[in-house]
Amino acid sequence: MGSRFRWVQVLLYGFVSLWSLFVLLPTAWMVIGAFKTKREFFLDPLGMPASFDFDAFERAWGTGVGGFLLNSMFVTALSVLVIVVVSAMAAYVLARTDNRWMRLVYLVIVAGFAVPVQAVIIPLFQMVSGAGMLNSLFAIVLPYAAYGIPFTIILFYAFFLDFPRELEEAALLDGCRPVKTFFHIVLPLMGPAVASAAIFQAVFIWNEFLLALLMLTKPAVKTLTVGILQLGGEFTSDWAAIMAGLSIAVLPILTVFILAQKYFVRSLAGLGK
Amino acid sequence: MSDTSLAKPVTGPDASTWILLTPALGLVILFIVIPALLAIAGSFFTIGIGSTNWQFAGLANYTRALNDPIFWLALRNNLIMVVGSIVLQVGFGTVLAAILDRGLPRGSTLFRTIIFAPMVMSTIAVALIWLVIMDPNVGALNTLVKALGMQPPTQGWLGDPDIALWVILVIAMWQYTGFMMVLILAGLQGIPRELYEAAALDGARGLKAFRHITLPGIRNVLIVAVLITTIGGFKVFDLIFATTRGGPANATQVLGTYIYQQAFNLGNMGYANAISVVLLLIAVLLGWLQLQVSRRS
């Protein structure tokens, strides 16, 4: 029994280790590739670079990756802020009022959760271009916010159903109006729920591609996903620069994930509940 | 002024209700509901690139889709993505989650972090990394395959219509299996340990316990996982756009890329809207199912 148990354990460790290697190797190869010379790439694709210098990062940065990075940070931060604030406001009302209207509103929002942006991209593109919203980092925040709101409302709605009402009632008795109660009493206590929703939406928006591809066509406003795709065309055989650009795009969000994974995992677990 | 609002029973939505509700509802209506309605309306019209000139076309766009072999090919490829992703991502995700839940005395958190990490990378970046890995000249994959004494495909991994879609399935598996694992792991951790202890006393361990305790315990989570994967398989766009653009010879064409091609490369907005409506109906139906299952648990 004892030795059989040990063998099973070796097998299980072997399997998860193999999968981890399968995940790690391409990522490591990307980062290492950013330090290799063109010659090293051709002579030995699996080899290590002779020296570690940051020339390729400079070349990638020089073609605008720095700007793409800033654009992505700006769009992501602003969108997440809008999503969290307006979703919290709406979810609060939906969880605290029970009538026909609110049920209809909730239904509309839940239906919005199911609509994929690919399926409505033609009218959406025609609307935003007709409204003169192309090539504006502010304008793309609006559709990003819209597509982040339904899931965030569903998350917050569940949070408010469990929120102690006594706190709000006390505030109301002290003469706080509902809007003030919300901003002064409820919102400050939403910490963990906000963190979960924010990190989930941040990853989604940081990585969004289709809307960015269609709405942000000028180099000065491109975000990372669109920018790095164009990088492949600019450095047709400068593999190190491509790998450096990809590393710049991937490593910040990986860092955020590792630091905040507790909240991230929590919001994902919410999907299954 | 005396405040009497407290004494009044709240019967309907008052002003402050709408102040809090309007921004979210407005954005959702403006950028989701209206475009969805316009896509449905637009599918009955012929719309040129200029897109100001709508000509009523009745069901012509839909009959065109029914007679378009590429539409059917794209739908078939979506179905292959769906079934393949369920088998690979939910399948391996379940196995990995089960191992991390109870199989390892230590190290679970580290393995979970590593295996989940690709999920947070942009699909475009993932696609580009794999494009370089599969490059015939500088890629690691061909070198590795040759080192193992095998022959890499002569037309390249994504250039061969017979294997391109399967290669894409593997890249999708690389990125999303960790997501499924984490989702299912959350379900597993909700199963009370006492059930396993009681079963062990009755002699049920290992696979037997897995079949009689674990599987029933995560039934709902598994259904949600399958639905999310199914929706993902129908929505797939970024990965294919960044690797093959639907080629070679439409071998990896899916609804998402075909909509894009018809609308933005060929200027057939009306026809693209009809294909969009098909995708929209599938997604809304599956999304509704997902919420029904989620709510039940």
XYZ file of C-alpha atoms in Angstrom:
570
model
C 0.000 0.000 0.000
C 2.696 2.454 1.040
C 4.955 1.985 -1.982
C 2.009 1.974 -4.376
C 0.922 5.288 -2.912
C 4.392 6.707 -3.470
C 4.383 5.649 -7.126
C 1.023 7.291 -7.700
C 2.399 10.464 -6.191
C 5.454 10.406 -8.475
C 3.117 9.974 -11.430
C 0.925 12.885 -10.374
C 3.911 15.156 -9.779
C 5.292 14.069 -13.145
C 2.097 15.044 -14.937
C 1.713 18.519 -13.426
C 5.451 19.156 -13.838
C 5.289 18.209 -17.515
C 2.337 20.533 -18.061
C 4.129 23.326 -16.206
C 7.159 22.837 -18.477
C 4.872 22.914 -21.522
C 3.625 26.300 -20.282
C 6.972 27.683 -19.142
C 9.207 26.734 -22.076
C 7.559 28.914 -24.772
C 7.423 31.831 -22.333
C 11.063 31.411 -21.331
C 12.030 30.995 -24.982
C 10.365 34.331 -25.733
C 12.263 36.182 -23.006
C 15.591 34.499 -23.817
C 15.049 35.146 -27.521
C 15.017 38.864 -26.846
C 18.703 38.609 -25.906
C 19.865 36.521 -28.862
C 21.502 37.829 -32.025
C 20.062 37.067 -35.445
C 22.984 34.692 -36.038
C 22.322 32.836 -32.806
C 18.670 32.450 -33.796
C 19.550 30.789 -37.087
C 22.467 28.674 -35.902
C 20.829 27.213 -32.820
C 17.141 27.942 -32.189
C 17.314 26.078 -28.888
C 20.585 27.634 -27.685
C 21.284 30.319 -25.134
C 22.562 33.787 -26.064
C 26.292 34.460 -25.655
C 25.652 37.733 -23.838
C 22.715 39.486 -22.239
C 22.300 43.029 -23.502
C 19.168 45.054 -23.996
C 19.730 46.182 -27.614
C 16.666 44.359 -28.901
C 14.514 45.983 -26.233
C 15.823 49.367 -27.373
C 15.031 48.571 -31.016
C 11.511 47.452 -30.125
C 10.998 50.441 -27.869
C 12.235 52.708 -30.679
C 9.445 51.618 -33.017
C 6.772 52.767 -30.624
C 6.326 49.949 -28.116
C 6.813 52.498 -25.322
C 3.899 54.514 -26.655
C 1.733 51.400 -27.094
C 2.487 50.483 -23.497
C 1.419 53.893 -22.218
C -1.736 53.805 -24.363
C -2.662 50.365 -23.008
C -2.088 51.517 -19.436
C -4.222 54.625 -19.939
C -7.110 52.846 -21.665
C -7.085 49.958 -19.187
C -6.973 52.157 -16.084
C -9.713 54.501 -17.250
C -11.984 51.687 -18.472
C -11.641 49.712 -15.261
C -12.397 52.814 -13.211
C -15.547 53.522 -15.216
C -16.654 49.872 -15.132
C -16.232 49.495 -11.390
C -17.937 52.756 -10.427
C -20.965 52.586 -12.723
C -21.453 48.827 -12.184
C -21.359 49.233 -8.421
C -23.919 52.027 -8.617
C -26.262 50.035 -10.822
C -25.846 46.734 -8.994
C -26.593 48.479 -5.696
C -29.908 49.789 -6.973
C -30.792 46.476 -8.608
C -30.105 44.541 -5.421
C -32.042 46.980 -3.225
C -35.165 47.580 -5.295
C -37.543 44.857 -6.288
C -40.090 45.725 -8.905
C -40.967 45.036 -12.510
C -38.717 47.794 -13.886
C -35.643 46.590 -12.052
C -36.215 43.027 -13.186
C -36.432 44.261 -16.779
C -33.227 46.295 -16.400
C -31.438 43.290 -14.912
C -32.625 41.152 -17.805
C -31.278 43.652 -20.359
C -27.912 43.717 -18.617
C -27.693 39.954 -18.322
C -28.588 39.658 -22.011
C -25.730 42.057 -22.699
C -23.407 39.592 -20.967
C -24.124 37.009 -23.654
C -23.530 39.248 -26.686
C -20.033 38.752 -28.120
C -18.449 41.855 -29.612
C -17.575 39.917 -32.798
C -21.266 39.422 -33.546
C -22.125 43.123 -33.438
C -18.842 44.551 -34.659
C -20.208 45.869 -37.972
C -22.935 48.180 -36.614
C -20.748 49.021 -33.633
C -17.926 50.088 -35.926
C -20.311 52.083 -38.118
C -21.739 53.821 -35.059
C -18.416 54.783 -33.507
C -16.916 55.892 -36.804
C -20.100 57.829 -37.630
C -19.840 59.562 -34.254
C -16.240 60.571 -34.993
C -14.903 58.341 -32.214
C -12.100 56.689 -34.180
C -8.490 57.135 -33.063
C -9.423 58.490 -29.658
C -8.174 56.800 -26.499
C -11.058 58.360 -24.584
C -13.695 57.123 -27.030
C -12.621 53.468 -26.948
C -13.121 53.497 -23.179
C -16.893 53.735 -23.709
C -17.406 50.439 -25.579
C -14.783 48.767 -23.343
C -16.765 49.898 -20.322
C -20.030 48.740 -21.874
C -18.728 45.201 -22.477
C -17.238 44.981 -18.983
C -20.332 46.196 -17.156
C -22.678 43.164 -17.403
C -20.338 40.629 -15.772
C -19.266 43.178 -13.150
C -22.892 43.943 -12.292
C -23.604 40.225 -11.913
C -20.613 39.937 -9.517
C -21.555 43.028 -7.495
C -25.238 42.097 -7.420
C -24.317 38.888 -5.605
C -22.081 40.903 -3.259
C -24.878 43.338 -2.339
C -27.359 40.563 -1.636
C -25.001 39.483 1.166
C -24.209 43.033 2.334
C -25.529 43.885 5.849
C -28.480 46.206 5.350
C -28.309 47.498 8.924
C -25.391 49.747 7.960
C -27.360 51.406 5.209
C -30.487 51.753 7.304
C -28.474 53.501 10.030
C -27.122 55.932 7.432
C -30.599 56.581 6.077
C -31.864 57.292 9.588
C -29.040 59.810 9.991
C -30.456 61.633 6.981
C -28.131 60.309 4.270
C -29.807 60.178 0.890
C -29.409 56.921 -1.055
C -26.803 58.398 -3.426
C -24.748 59.683 -0.493
C -25.226 56.424 1.430
C -23.872 54.561 -1.531
C -20.716 56.657 -1.953
C -19.941 57.109 1.765
C -21.026 53.839 3.365
C -21.293 51.095 0.778
C -18.513 51.799 -1.739
C -15.695 51.966 0.868
C -16.638 48.485 2.130
C -16.526 46.891 -1.313
C -12.733 46.403 -1.336
C -12.358 42.692 -2.134
C -15.267 42.613 -4.580
C -13.865 45.651 -6.399
C -10.381 44.133 -6.506
C -11.717 40.915 -8.053
C -13.766 42.710 -10.673
C -11.035 45.244 -11.444
C -8.262 42.738 -12.066
C -10.527 40.569 -14.192
C -11.555 43.511 -16.373
C -8.004 44.887 -16.488
C -6.694 41.649 -17.986
C -9.557 41.533 -20.459
C -9.113 45.131 -21.641
C -5.305 44.996 -21.675
C -5.615 42.064 -24.087
C -8.585 43.243 -26.170
C -7.828 43.186 -29.870
C -10.756 43.487 -32.292
C -12.121 46.883 -31.196
C -8.601 48.263 -30.830
C -7.736 47.025 -34.331
C -10.706 48.808 -35.874
C -10.899 51.931 -33.708
C -7.232 52.765 -33.155
C -5.523 52.885 -36.545
C -3.067 55.767 -36.108
C 0.315 54.735 -34.654
C 0.104 57.374 -31.917
C -3.019 55.833 -30.345
C -2.419 52.103 -30.858
C -2.507 49.825 -27.845
C -0.121 46.910 -27.285
C -2.150 44.114 -28.891
C -2.455 45.989 -32.182
C 1.031 47.450 -31.885
C 2.818 44.133 -31.444
C 0.988 42.606 -34.392
C 2.380 45.407 -36.535
C 5.829 44.781 -35.000
C 5.987 41.428 -36.782
C 5.696 43.246 -40.105
C 8.291 45.872 -39.298
C 11.044 43.533 -38.148
C 10.591 40.830 -40.752
C 13.656 38.938 -39.582
C 14.732 40.793 -36.455
C 13.494 38.003 -34.234
C 15.125 39.363 -31.116
C 13.279 42.689 -31.454
C 9.973 40.834 -31.934
C 10.638 38.750 -28.825
C 11.592 41.886 -26.902
C 8.371 43.613 -27.979
C 6.323 40.566 -26.970
C 8.082 40.440 -23.606
C 7.251 44.103 -23.013
C 3.607 43.345 -23.826
C 3.307 40.204 -21.712
C 5.474 40.723 -18.629
C 3.576 43.664 -17.016
C 0.245 41.837 -17.000
C 1.934 38.621 -15.799
C 3.441 40.589 -12.900
C 0.081 42.089 -11.990
C -1.470 38.627 -12.119
C 1.150 37.071 -9.861
C 0.785 39.886 -7.327
C -3.021 39.878 -7.326
C -3.864 36.301 -8.233
C -5.945 35.746 -5.120
C -8.505 38.269 -6.376
C -8.265 37.047 -9.929
C -8.960 33.454 -8.994
C -11.849 34.611 -6.818
C -13.585 36.428 -9.676
C -13.128 33.392 -11.924
C -14.568 31.131 -9.284
C -17.571 33.480 -9.372
C -18.168 32.394 -12.967
C -18.890 28.859 -11.869
C -21.236 29.815 -9.072
C -37.956 71.592 4.712
C -38.862 68.414 6.452
C -37.777 65.129 4.972
C -40.728 62.778 4.744
C -39.221 60.291 2.330
C -38.428 57.853 5.137
C -42.033 57.513 6.122
C -43.184 56.803 2.600
C -43.124 53.216 1.457
C -40.991 52.947 -1.666
C -43.320 51.945 -4.453
C -41.435 52.706 -7.660
C -38.060 53.829 -8.875
C -37.383 57.384 -7.702
C -34.932 59.926 -9.049
C -31.893 58.688 -7.137
C -32.541 55.163 -8.410
C -32.235 56.363 -11.955
C -29.173 58.514 -11.203
C -27.320 55.417 -10.045
C -28.671 53.206 -12.814
C -28.377 55.411 -15.885
C -24.622 55.362 -16.648
C -24.384 51.549 -16.706
C -27.699 51.023 -18.427
C -26.972 53.763 -20.958
C -23.606 52.291 -21.948
C -25.030 48.785 -22.248
C -27.949 49.954 -24.385
C -25.816 52.214 -26.572
C -22.908 49.856 -27.243
C -24.477 46.389 -26.914
C -28.268 46.426 -27.341
C -28.503 48.915 -30.200
C -25.650 47.368 -32.233
C -27.245 43.935 -31.753
C -30.592 45.227 -33.035
C -28.845 46.999 -35.916
C -26.997 43.799 -36.842
C -30.321 41.958 -37.011
C -31.921 44.774 -39.030
C -28.864 45.106 -41.278
C -28.934 41.421 -42.124
C -32.026 42.074 -44.263
C -30.298 44.770 -46.322
C -27.518 45.066 -48.838
C -25.007 47.539 -47.459
C -21.986 48.722 -49.396
C -18.610 49.851 -48.096
C -19.836 53.449 -47.859
C -22.531 51.980 -45.619
C -24.946 54.906 -45.981
C -26.852 53.207 -48.764
C -29.113 50.453 -47.385
C -31.089 48.470 -49.962
C -33.727 46.063 -48.719
C -32.757 42.523 -49.646
C -35.276 40.392 -47.767
C -33.804 37.036 -46.873
C -31.212 37.194 -49.646
C -28.271 37.404 -47.236
C -29.484 34.313 -45.405
C -30.080 32.260 -48.559
C -26.633 33.355 -49.685
C -25.180 31.968 -46.454
C -27.052 28.671 -46.890
C -25.502 28.305 -50.351
C -22.038 29.490 -49.382
C -19.676 26.529 -48.825
C -17.230 28.772 -46.938
C -19.944 29.706 -44.433
C -20.559 26.014 -43.758
C -16.833 25.342 -43.610
C -16.443 28.150 -41.060
C -19.317 26.781 -38.971
C -17.795 23.288 -39.155
C -14.433 24.667 -38.039
C -16.134 26.396 -35.108
C -17.672 23.047 -34.148
C -14.255 21.379 -34.349
C -12.869 24.138 -32.116
C -15.740 23.588 -29.673
C -15.457 19.805 -29.438
C -11.661 19.818 -29.513
C -11.482 22.493 -26.816
C -13.933 20.653 -24.574
C -11.960 17.426 -24.862
C -8.547 19.073 -24.385
C -9.208 22.033 -22.091
C -12.024 20.734 -19.897
C -10.557 17.221 -19.991
C -7.009 18.105 -18.984
C -8.329 20.949 -16.805
C -10.334 18.422 -14.759
C -7.383 16.054 -14.404
C -5.022 18.867 -13.365
C -7.564 20.302 -10.926
C -8.145 16.897 -9.332
C -4.404 16.405 -8.878
C -3.900 19.884 -7.403
C -6.903 19.496 -5.110
C -5.935 16.303 -3.312
C -3.013 14.612 -5.019
C -0.032 16.719 -3.980
C 1.224 17.201 -0.422
C 2.949 20.462 -1.400
C 3.552 22.769 -4.359
C -0.081 23.072 -5.520
C -0.098 26.881 -5.421
C 3.074 27.160 -7.491
C 1.791 24.722 -10.117
C -1.568 26.496 -10.217
C 0.098 29.862 -10.785
C 2.300 28.562 -13.603
C -0.390 26.582 -15.415
C -2.914 29.416 -15.190
C -0.509 32.184 -16.266
C -1.008 31.950 -20.080
C -4.658 32.880 -19.525
C -3.667 36.458 -18.649
C -1.432 36.910 -21.713
C -2.944 38.531 -24.767
C -3.980 35.979 -27.369
C -2.193 38.074 -29.990
C 1.077 37.772 -28.060
C 0.512 34.044 -27.547
C -0.168 33.611 -31.271
C 3.004 35.510 -32.200
C 5.158 33.543 -29.749
C 3.904 30.296 -31.272
C 4.395 31.631 -34.815
C 8.076 32.148 -34.058
C 8.320 28.795 -32.257
C 6.897 27.106 -35.377
C 9.003 29.103 -37.820
C 10.803 26.690 -40.199
C 14.138 28.554 -39.958
C 14.534 29.864 -36.446
C 11.753 28.059 -34.561
C 12.415 25.778 -31.631
C 9.743 23.261 -32.630
C 11.312 22.024 -35.864
C 14.713 21.701 -34.202
C 13.112 19.734 -31.405
C 11.137 17.484 -33.754
C 14.260 16.765 -35.842
C 16.259 16.043 -32.687
C 13.660 13.372 -31.881
C 14.293 11.837 -35.305
C 10.980 12.931 -36.846
C 10.191 15.057 -39.865
C 8.401 18.398 -39.433
C 5.578 19.104 -41.953
C 7.052 20.321 -45.248
C 4.522 23.154 -45.713
C 5.006 24.422 -42.178
C 2.807 23.763 -39.141
C 0.166 26.284 -40.147
C 0.683 26.084 -43.923
C -0.734 22.586 -44.274
C -4.557 22.709 -44.571
C -4.811 19.216 -43.099
C -3.195 20.067 -39.777
C -3.482 23.860 -39.369
C -6.714 23.748 -37.334
C -5.312 21.059 -35.024
C -2.211 23.159 -34.402
C -4.483 26.070 -33.478
C -6.372 23.776 -31.079
C -3.077 22.979 -29.351
C -2.223 26.683 -28.972
C -5.709 27.317 -27.534
C -5.171 24.405 -25.154
C -1.835 25.927 -24.076
C -3.551 29.185 -23.228
C -6.873 28.136 -21.679
C -6.462 24.775 -19.918
C -5.258 26.582 -16.790
C -8.443 28.650 -16.790
C -10.579 25.514 -16.809
C -8.354 24.009 -14.129
C -8.884 26.986 -11.795
C -12.625 27.040 -12.426
C -12.960 23.318 -11.686
C -10.564 23.545 -8.745
C -12.912 26.069 -7.107
C -15.707 23.525 -7.492
C -13.589 20.720 -6.051
C -12.651 22.772 -3.012
C -16.349 23.152 -2.264
C -16.699 19.393 -1.683
C -16.579 18.628 2.070
C -13.510 16.566 3.064
C -15.676 14.415 5.347
C -17.295 12.827 2.298
C -13.914 11.472 1.212
C -13.110 10.287 4.728
C -16.427 8.488 5.018
C -15.940 6.899 1.615
C -12.416 5.799 2.537
C -13.836 3.984 5.562
C -16.141 2.157 3.169
C -13.129 1.242 1.047
C -13.751 3.755 -1.762
C -10.537 5.563 -2.693
C -8.762 6.787 -5.805
C -10.741 6.415 -9.005
C -13.755 4.992 -7.192
C -14.000 8.043 -4.929
C -13.428 10.261 -7.969
C -16.390 8.695 -9.766
C -18.828 8.641 -6.850
C -17.931 11.783 -4.896
C -15.833 14.109 -7.014
C -17.731 13.984 -10.307
C -21.227 14.447 -8.806
C -19.835 17.229 -6.589
C -18.563 19.282 -9.505
C -21.326 18.460 -11.957
C -22.596 22.027 -12.214
C -19.131 23.534 -12.427
C -18.293 21.076 -15.209
C -21.422 22.092 -17.122
C -20.459 25.755 -16.758
C -16.904 24.916 -17.882
C -18.238 23.116 -20.956
C -20.556 26.041 -21.755
C -17.808 28.650 -21.361
C -15.547 26.568 -23.604
C -18.338 26.140 -26.131
C -18.967 29.879 -26.230
C -15.214 30.439 -26.568
C -15.060 27.977 -29.467
C -17.748 29.891 -31.340
C -16.243 33.304 -30.534
C -12.653 32.433 -31.475
C -11.139 35.282 -33.501
C -7.851 36.751 -32.201
C -5.885 33.503 -32.330
C -6.853 32.703 -35.905
C -6.592 36.286 -37.124
C -3.047 36.562 -35.791
C -1.845 33.175 -37.060
C -3.567 32.208 -40.322
C -6.306 34.797 -41.041
C -8.513 31.804 -41.823
C -6.129 30.212 -44.322
C -4.641 28.246 -45.913
C -7.537 27.964 -48.389
C -10.107 28.625 -45.620
C -8.872 25.581 -43.697
C -9.037 27.560 -40.436
C -11.846 29.942 -41.398
C -14.322 30.431 -38.526
C -17.435 32.604 -38.229
C -15.532 35.423 -36.496
C -12.813 35.682 -39.151
C -15.314 35.225 -41.972
C -17.476 38.071 -40.647
C -14.379 40.261 -40.511
C -13.303 39.280 -44.022
C -16.737 39.808 -45.570
C -17.291 43.135 -43.800
C -13.935 44.833 -43.696
C -11.983 43.267 -46.583
C -14.749 42.650 -49.117
C -17.228 45.340 -48.036
C -20.247 43.019 -47.885
C -21.696 44.533 -44.718
C -25.191 43.134 -45.186
C -23.989 39.577 -45.775
C -21.560 39.865 -42.867
C -24.474 40.981 -40.672
C -26.413 37.826 -41.565
C -23.459 35.652 -40.483
C -23.193 37.828 -37.351
C -26.811 37.092 -36.486
C -26.094 33.346 -36.639
C -23.173 33.841 -34.247
C -25.278 36.147 -32.055
C -28.094 33.610 -31.723
C -25.681 30.803 -30.829
C -23.906 32.975 -28.243
C -27.060 34.292 -26.597
C -28.573 30.814 -26.367
C -25.406 29.395 -24.792
C -24.989 32.406 -22.486
C -28.564 32.031 -21.273
C -27.952 28.323 -20.586
C -24.789 29.212 -18.648
C -26.645 31.593 -16.352
C -29.424 29.058 -15.794
C -26.912 26.429 -14.683
C -24.942 28.943 -12.588
C -28.068 30.084 -10.809
C -29.106 26.532 -9.957
C -25.997 25.835 -7.920
